[in-house]
Short mmCIF file of C-alpha atoms and ligand atoms in Angstrom, two decimals:
data_model
loop_
_atom_site.label_atom_id
_atom_site.label_comp_id
_atom_site.label_asym_id
_atom_site.label_seq_id
_atom_site.Cartn_x
_atom_site.Cartn_y
_atom_site.Cartn_z
CA MET A 15 130.34 98.62 124.35
CA ALA A 16 133.41 99.07 122.17
CA VAL A 17 135.92 101.64 121.00
CA LEU A 18 135.50 102.37 117.30
CA VAL A 19 138.29 103.95 115.25
CA PHE A 20 138.07 105.27 111.71
CA ALA A 21 141.05 104.12 109.60
CA GLU A 22 141.23 106.69 106.80
CA SER A 23 142.69 105.95 103.38
CA ASP A 24 143.73 108.03 100.43
CA ASN A 25 143.19 106.28 97.10
CA GLY A 26 143.64 102.74 98.36
CA VAL A 27 146.48 103.57 100.79
CA TYR A 28 145.98 103.91 104.54
CA LYS A 29 147.18 107.23 105.94
CA LYS A 30 149.94 106.90 108.54
CA SER A 31 147.59 108.54 111.05
CA SER A 32 145.24 105.56 110.60
CA PHE A 33 147.81 103.18 112.09
CA GLU A 34 148.35 105.63 114.96
CA ILE A 35 144.62 105.82 115.61
CA VAL A 36 144.20 102.02 115.60
CA SER A 37 147.09 101.64 118.08
CA TYR A 38 145.61 104.45 120.19
CA GLY A 39 142.13 102.90 120.03
CA LYS A 40 143.47 99.51 121.13
CA THR A 41 145.26 100.97 124.17
CA LEU A 42 142.14 102.95 125.06
CA ALA A 43 139.90 99.90 124.61
CA THR A 44 142.16 97.83 126.87
CA SER A 45 142.00 100.43 129.63
CA LEU A 46 138.19 100.51 129.28
CA GLY A 47 138.04 96.70 129.34
CA THR A 48 136.55 96.44 125.86
CA SER A 49 137.53 95.77 122.25
CA CYS A 50 138.77 97.99 119.42
CA ILE A 51 136.83 97.98 116.14
CA ALA A 52 138.56 99.55 113.14
CA VAL A 53 136.34 100.85 110.35
CA SER A 54 137.52 101.53 106.82
CA ILE A 55 135.37 103.06 104.11
CA GLY A 56 135.46 102.80 100.32
CA ASN A 57 138.80 102.49 98.53
CA ALA A 58 140.80 101.46 101.61
CA GLY A 59 144.38 100.29 102.21
CA THR A 60 145.43 96.67 102.16
CA GLU A 61 147.38 96.28 105.42
CA ASN A 62 145.92 94.01 108.08
CA LEU A 63 144.63 96.34 110.80
CA GLY A 64 144.97 93.53 113.34
CA ASN A 65 148.72 94.16 113.15
CA TYR A 66 148.09 97.61 114.65
CA GLY A 67 145.74 96.42 117.41
CA ALA A 68 142.26 96.11 115.87
CA ASP A 69 140.19 93.26 117.36
CA LYS A 70 137.71 93.54 114.49
CA HIS A 71 137.81 95.24 111.08
CA ILE A 72 134.59 96.37 109.41
CA HIS A 73 134.86 97.64 105.85
CA VAL A 74 132.01 99.78 104.53
CA SER A 75 131.75 98.65 100.95
CA ASP A 76 128.69 100.46 99.54
CA ALA A 77 129.33 101.65 95.98
CA SER A 78 128.34 105.22 96.89
CA VAL A 79 131.11 105.70 99.50
CA GLN A 80 134.05 105.55 97.10
CA ASN A 81 134.59 109.34 97.16
CA PHE A 82 135.01 111.22 100.42
CA ASN A 83 131.89 113.06 101.52
CA PRO A 84 131.58 114.12 105.20
CA GLN A 85 127.80 113.63 105.44
CA VAL A 86 127.97 110.17 103.88
CA TYR A 87 131.00 109.07 105.89
CA ALA A 88 129.40 110.33 109.13
CA LYS A 89 126.25 108.41 108.25
CA ALA A 90 128.25 105.22 107.58
CA LEU A 91 130.26 105.51 110.81
CA ASN A 92 127.09 106.25 112.75
CA LYS A 93 125.48 103.06 111.45
CA VAL A 94 128.54 100.92 112.28
CA ALA A 95 128.90 102.51 115.72
CA THR A 96 125.23 102.00 116.58
CA ASP A 97 125.10 98.41 115.29
CA ASN A 98 128.23 97.51 117.28
CA GLY A 99 127.37 99.39 120.49
CA ALA A 100 130.41 101.67 120.34
CA HIS A 101 130.55 104.25 123.15
CA THR A 102 133.82 105.89 122.16
CA ILE A 103 134.66 106.86 118.58
CA VAL A 104 138.20 107.96 117.73
CA ILE A 105 139.01 109.88 114.54
CA SER A 106 142.25 111.48 113.32
CA GLN A 107 142.29 115.27 113.31
CA THR A 108 142.90 115.36 109.56
CA TYR A 109 140.99 117.54 107.08
CA SER A 110 138.47 114.72 106.59
CA GLY A 111 138.37 113.78 110.28
CA LYS A 112 137.69 117.36 111.34
CA SER A 113 134.63 117.51 109.12
CA ILE A 114 133.23 114.10 110.09
CA ALA A 115 133.63 114.30 113.91
CA PRO A 116 131.01 116.99 114.72
CA LEU A 117 128.44 115.45 112.35
CA LEU A 118 128.97 112.08 113.97
CA ALA A 119 128.79 113.49 117.52
CA ILE A 120 125.37 115.01 116.73
CA LYS A 121 124.10 111.75 115.21
CA GLN A 122 125.34 109.78 118.24
CA ASN A 123 124.17 112.42 120.74
CA ALA A 124 127.70 112.17 122.09
CA ALA A 125 130.22 114.53 123.70
CA LEU A 126 132.82 115.89 121.27
CA ALA A 127 136.45 116.68 122.11
CA THR A 128 138.79 117.63 119.28
CA GLY A 129 142.55 118.08 119.04
CA LEU A 130 143.64 115.49 121.62
CA VAL A 131 147.36 114.97 122.06
CA SER A 132 147.41 111.95 124.37
CA LEU A 133 145.35 109.14 125.88
CA PRO A 134 142.52 110.17 128.20
CA GLU A 135 142.80 109.74 131.95
CA ILE A 136 140.19 107.19 132.98
CA GLU A 137 139.11 106.66 136.57
CA GLY A 138 135.75 105.03 137.15
CA ASP A 139 133.25 107.07 135.11
CA ARG A 140 135.72 109.92 134.71
CA PHE A 141 137.02 110.39 131.16
CA ARG A 142 139.41 113.35 131.16
CA VAL A 143 141.12 114.48 127.96
CA LYS A 144 144.00 116.80 127.21
CA LYS A 145 143.29 118.89 124.11
CA THR A 146 144.87 121.80 122.32
CA CYS A 147 143.02 125.13 122.32
CA PHE A 148 143.51 128.77 121.29
CA SER A 149 145.30 127.70 118.09
CA SER A 150 147.57 125.33 120.04
CA LYS A 151 148.73 128.13 122.37
CA ALA A 152 147.29 126.29 125.37
CA ILE A 153 146.25 122.86 126.56
CA ALA A 154 142.80 122.36 128.10
CA HIS A 155 141.92 119.49 130.44
CA VAL A 156 138.30 118.56 129.83
CA SER A 157 136.13 115.96 131.57
CA LEU A 158 133.59 114.31 129.28
CA THR A 159 130.59 113.28 131.36
CA ASN A 160 128.47 111.86 128.53
CA PRO A 161 129.04 108.06 128.38
CA LYS A 162 129.18 108.41 124.57
CA ARG A 163 132.09 110.38 123.11
CA VAL A 164 133.63 111.29 119.79
CA ILE A 165 137.27 112.35 120.10
CA THR A 166 139.83 113.41 117.50
CA LEU A 167 143.58 112.85 117.86
CA ILE A 168 146.15 115.16 116.26
CA PRO A 169 148.32 113.09 113.84
CA ASN A 170 151.82 112.28 115.11
CA SER A 171 150.66 112.35 118.74
CA TYR A 172 150.71 108.60 119.37
CA GLN A 173 153.22 105.88 118.64
CA ILE A 174 152.25 103.09 116.23
CA ASN A 175 152.36 99.70 117.97
CA ILE A 176 152.85 96.71 115.67
CA THR A 177 151.69 93.27 116.79
CA ASP A 178 151.58 89.91 115.01
CA SER A 179 147.83 89.36 115.48
CA GLU A 180 145.64 89.57 112.39
CA VAL A 181 141.91 90.14 111.83
CA ALA A 182 139.70 89.34 108.87
CA LYS A 183 138.14 92.26 107.01
CA GLU A 184 134.33 92.03 107.22
CA ASP A 185 132.49 93.76 104.36
CA PHE A 186 129.42 95.64 105.50
CA SER A 187 126.75 97.60 103.64
CA CYS A 188 125.38 100.69 105.37
CA GLY A 189 122.53 100.93 102.90
CA ILE A 190 123.77 104.25 101.57
CA SER A 191 122.35 105.02 98.16
CA GLU A 192 123.25 107.59 95.50
CA SER A 193 120.41 109.80 96.78
CA ASP A 194 122.29 110.20 100.12
CA VAL A 195 125.23 111.77 98.27
CA ASN A 196 124.28 115.41 97.89
CA THR A 197 127.50 116.73 96.34
CA THR A 198 129.26 115.88 93.10
CA ILE A 199 133.04 115.96 92.72
CA THR A 200 133.83 117.60 89.40
CA ALA A 201 137.65 117.79 89.70
CA THR A 202 140.38 116.76 92.14
CA ASN A 203 143.70 118.57 92.58
CA LYS A 204 146.21 116.22 94.17
CA VAL A 205 149.23 117.46 96.11
CA THR A 206 152.22 115.84 94.45
CA GLY A 207 155.01 116.48 97.00
CA LYS A 208 157.44 113.65 97.63
CA VAL A 209 156.59 113.61 101.35
CA VAL A 210 153.00 114.47 102.35
CA LEU A 211 153.19 117.52 104.62
CA THR A 212 150.41 116.47 107.00
CA GLU A 213 152.09 113.10 107.60
CA ALA A 214 155.73 114.24 107.58
CA GLU A 215 157.95 113.63 110.58
CA LEU A 216 160.51 116.17 109.33
CA VAL A 217 159.56 119.51 107.78
CA VAL A 218 161.80 122.17 106.22
CA SER A 219 159.90 125.44 105.99
CA ALA A 220 160.76 128.91 104.76
CA GLY A 221 159.32 132.39 104.73
CA ARG A 222 159.78 135.78 103.16
CA GLY A 223 163.42 135.78 104.26
CA LEU A 224 164.12 133.51 101.27
CA LYS A 225 163.52 136.58 99.04
CA GLY A 226 161.87 134.80 96.11
CA PRO A 227 160.74 131.50 94.55
CA VAL A 228 164.01 131.06 92.64
CA ASN A 229 165.79 130.36 95.93
CA TRP A 230 163.55 127.46 96.93
CA ASN A 231 165.99 124.96 95.44
CA LEU A 232 168.01 125.51 98.65
CA VAL A 233 164.99 124.52 100.78
CA GLU A 234 164.19 121.53 98.56
CA ASP A 235 167.81 120.33 98.61
CA LEU A 236 167.81 120.16 102.41
CA ALA A 237 164.34 118.57 102.46
CA ASP A 238 165.46 115.93 99.93
CA ALA A 239 168.64 115.19 101.91
CA LEU A 240 166.62 114.75 105.12
CA GLY A 241 163.62 113.00 103.53
CA ALA A 242 161.48 115.90 104.78
CA ALA A 243 158.40 117.69 103.47
CA THR A 244 158.53 121.38 102.54
CA ALA A 245 156.28 124.07 104.03
CA CYS A 246 156.03 127.86 103.96
CA SER A 247 154.55 130.92 105.63
CA LYS A 248 151.32 132.54 104.43
CA PRO A 249 152.86 135.50 102.54
CA VAL A 250 154.98 133.03 100.58
CA SER A 251 151.92 131.16 99.33
CA ASP A 252 149.93 134.43 98.91
CA MET A 253 152.68 135.69 96.58
CA GLU A 254 152.54 132.33 94.78
CA TRP A 255 156.21 131.57 95.49
CA ARG A 256 154.92 128.21 96.75
CA PRO A 257 151.60 126.33 96.43
CA HIS A 258 148.90 127.00 99.00
CA SER A 259 149.08 123.33 100.05
CA GLU A 260 152.41 124.17 101.78
CA HIS A 261 151.02 127.09 103.80
CA VAL A 262 151.10 126.29 107.53
CA GLY A 263 149.50 128.29 110.32
CA GLN A 264 146.20 129.54 111.62
CA THR A 265 144.73 129.91 108.13
CA GLY A 266 146.73 127.04 106.65
CA ILE A 267 147.59 123.51 107.68
CA THR A 268 148.30 122.49 111.28
CA ILE A 269 151.20 120.08 111.59
CA LYS A 270 152.97 118.31 114.44
CA PRO A 271 156.20 116.87 113.02
CA ASN A 272 159.07 115.59 115.11
CA LEU A 273 161.28 118.34 113.64
CA TYR A 274 160.20 121.69 112.19
CA MET A 275 162.99 123.80 110.67
CA ALA A 276 162.06 127.42 109.92
CA PHE A 277 164.29 129.49 107.63
CA GLY A 278 163.61 133.23 107.30
CA ILE A 279 160.25 133.09 109.09
CA SER A 280 159.59 135.75 111.75
CA GLY A 281 157.37 133.51 113.93
CA ALA A 282 154.16 135.53 113.98
CA ILE A 283 151.47 134.14 116.30
CA GLN A 284 149.38 133.07 113.28
CA HIS A 285 152.30 131.02 111.95
CA LEU A 286 152.97 129.44 115.35
CA ALA A 287 149.32 128.39 115.55
CA GLY A 288 150.03 125.79 112.90
CA VAL A 289 153.47 124.56 113.95
CA GLY A 290 153.81 125.33 117.68
CA SER A 291 153.05 121.73 118.69
CA SER A 292 156.02 120.35 116.71
CA LYS A 293 158.21 118.20 118.95
CA VAL A 294 161.46 120.05 118.11
CA ILE A 295 161.59 123.51 116.51
CA CYS A 296 164.77 124.83 114.93
CA VAL A 297 164.79 128.49 113.82
CA ILE A 298 167.27 130.14 111.46
CA ASN A 299 166.93 133.90 111.21
CA THR A 300 169.29 136.87 110.71
CA ASP A 301 167.42 138.86 113.34
CA PRO A 302 168.31 137.76 116.91
CA GLU A 303 165.10 139.49 118.09
CA ALA A 304 162.83 137.46 115.75
CA PRO A 305 159.87 136.24 117.89
CA PHE A 306 160.26 132.68 116.57
CA PHE A 307 163.38 132.21 118.72
CA LYS A 308 161.14 132.29 121.84
CA ALA A 309 159.34 129.16 120.60
CA ALA A 310 162.50 127.43 119.36
CA ASP A 311 164.35 124.48 120.89
CA TYR A 312 167.39 125.30 118.77
CA GLY A 313 168.21 128.56 117.04
CA ILE A 314 170.83 129.82 114.63
CA VAL A 315 171.24 133.58 114.20
CA GLY A 316 172.43 133.47 110.64
CA ASP A 317 171.74 133.95 106.97
CA ALA A 318 169.52 131.21 105.46
CA PHE A 319 171.52 131.47 102.23
CA GLU A 320 174.66 130.39 104.10
CA VAL A 321 173.11 127.96 106.60
CA LEU A 322 170.92 125.98 104.15
CA PRO A 323 173.74 124.73 101.86
CA LYS A 324 175.99 123.97 104.84
CA LEU A 325 173.29 121.90 106.55
CA THR A 326 172.47 120.06 103.30
CA LYS A 327 176.14 119.24 102.78
CA ARG A 328 176.51 117.97 106.35
CA VAL A 329 173.32 115.85 106.20
CA LYS A 330 174.56 114.26 102.95
CA GLU A 331 177.97 113.57 104.52
CA ILE A 332 176.34 111.92 107.53
CA LYS A 333 174.09 109.83 105.26
CA GLY A 334 177.04 108.99 103.04
CA VAL A 335 175.45 110.44 99.89
CA ALA A 336 177.70 113.51 99.53
P1 FAD B 134 158.23 138.24 107.53
O1 FAD B 134 157.38 138.63 108.68
O2 FAD B 134 158.54 139.26 106.52
O3 FAD B 134 159.57 137.66 108.16
C1 FAD B 134 160.70 137.31 107.41
C2 FAD B 134 161.76 136.90 108.40
O4 FAD B 134 162.90 136.51 107.66
C3 FAD B 134 162.22 138.06 109.32
O5 FAD B 134 162.16 137.60 110.66
C4 FAD B 134 163.66 138.33 108.89
O6 FAD B 134 164.49 138.70 109.97
C5 FAD B 134 164.06 136.99 108.33
N1 FAD B 134 165.11 137.05 107.30
C6 FAD B 134 165.26 137.96 106.31
N2 FAD B 134 166.32 137.62 105.53
C7 FAD B 134 166.82 136.47 106.04
C8 FAD B 134 167.88 135.62 105.68
N3 FAD B 134 168.66 135.88 104.60
N4 FAD B 134 168.14 134.52 106.43
C9 FAD B 134 167.38 134.24 107.54
N5 FAD B 134 166.35 135.01 107.92
C10 FAD B 134 166.06 136.10 107.18
N6 FAD B 134 151.08 133.62 108.57
C11 FAD B 134 151.41 132.32 108.42
O7 FAD B 134 152.58 131.97 108.21
N7 FAD B 134 150.43 131.35 108.46
C12 FAD B 134 149.13 131.64 108.67
O8 FAD B 134 148.30 130.74 108.68
C13 FAD B 134 148.77 133.02 108.85
N8 FAD B 134 147.48 133.34 109.06
C14 FAD B 134 147.18 134.67 109.29
C15 FAD B 134 145.87 135.02 109.61
C16 FAD B 134 145.56 136.34 109.87
C17 FAD B 134 144.14 136.68 110.21
C18 FAD B 134 146.55 137.33 109.80
C19 FAD B 134 146.22 138.77 110.10
C20 FAD B 134 147.85 137.00 109.48
C21 FAD B 134 148.18 135.67 109.21
N9 FAD B 134 149.49 135.29 108.90
C22 FAD B 134 149.80 133.98 108.76
C23 FAD B 134 150.54 136.31 108.63
C24 FAD B 134 151.45 136.52 109.80
O9 FAD B 134 150.91 137.48 110.67
C25 FAD B 134 152.83 137.02 109.32
O10 FAD B 134 152.65 138.22 108.59
C26 FAD B 134 153.57 136.01 108.46
O11 FAD B 134 153.65 134.77 109.12
C27 FAD B 134 154.99 136.51 108.18
O12 FAD B 134 155.59 135.65 107.25
P2 FAD B 134 157.16 135.54 107.19
O13 FAD B 134 157.68 135.22 108.55
O14 FAD B 134 157.51 134.64 106.06
O15 FAD B 134 157.61 137.02 106.73
#
């Protein structure tokens, strides 16, 4: 009986959400009176996962797991979970995590709950989770009655806890061969933004109100001053003003930064589906009736072309880089 967490990496670097998930898994394991096993696969990061709460670190080192493949990763995690008697498996709700979790739940014959935003409530056999639903418009409280569960946690939902304990990385072969890998990667397009949008704590986003791609230097200047990632609405990426990798919303990426700043975005329900769980939302729009103001913590009725440079200037002054 153990809690197993999947610590995801991107090209030899752990994702920030992996540290969150290990800290989350440790707290969960403690409340269940068991241990937390972190699993890394393939070209993993180098940090010691014991520092984030792992009691054990198993590294799947088969040669055929170097490239991400949901079927293969689910198979590897299934093997580690079964061999180590894990009853609860925690995965980050990232692109990769979302594709692995249901496959793994079927293999484990486990309950599946996705999109968690906090620790479960545990009382005796009761395991009650709080999860987002209806494109993050509502929160559902769900009791998982199956003693085996796979749960996914939305990145940026749990604080990373750093400890001074360390664990040794144990290499493990899942016996996965080339014949298990049924897809071939022919090309990879890497997002090259300075701050990765899915991991960003601060996001500066803009919509059609910015009038055209030539004005995005104003958005990038503020993002650079803040150390934020840039995002955009769907029409902006449809018109190729910005790359699709910046498109947030129902049909784009779902994010949960600490601060989401929206310039010239109306706040359609499909946009809010991807950003509505942000901790603080700040909306800048010329139209006082723009629907986004209803979801905002702070709002400025104003012209993005005036507000953006003023904010950038002020941020630089505060940071002493004016
Ligand atoms: P607009 O609706 O044109 O709004 C522009 C805003 O800018 C207005 O509120 C205006 O008042 C303001 N403005 C204008 N000039 C200025 C200025 N100088 N300064 C400040 N403000 C200014 N949209 C998404 O974003 N993400 C999705 O994932 C998504 N998925 C969709 C899925 C479906 C099935 C459908 C039907 C739609 C989807 N949409 C999505 C589209 C969505 O419905 C909206 O059409 C879209 O979000 C509007 O983008 P926008 O706010 O940039 O543009």
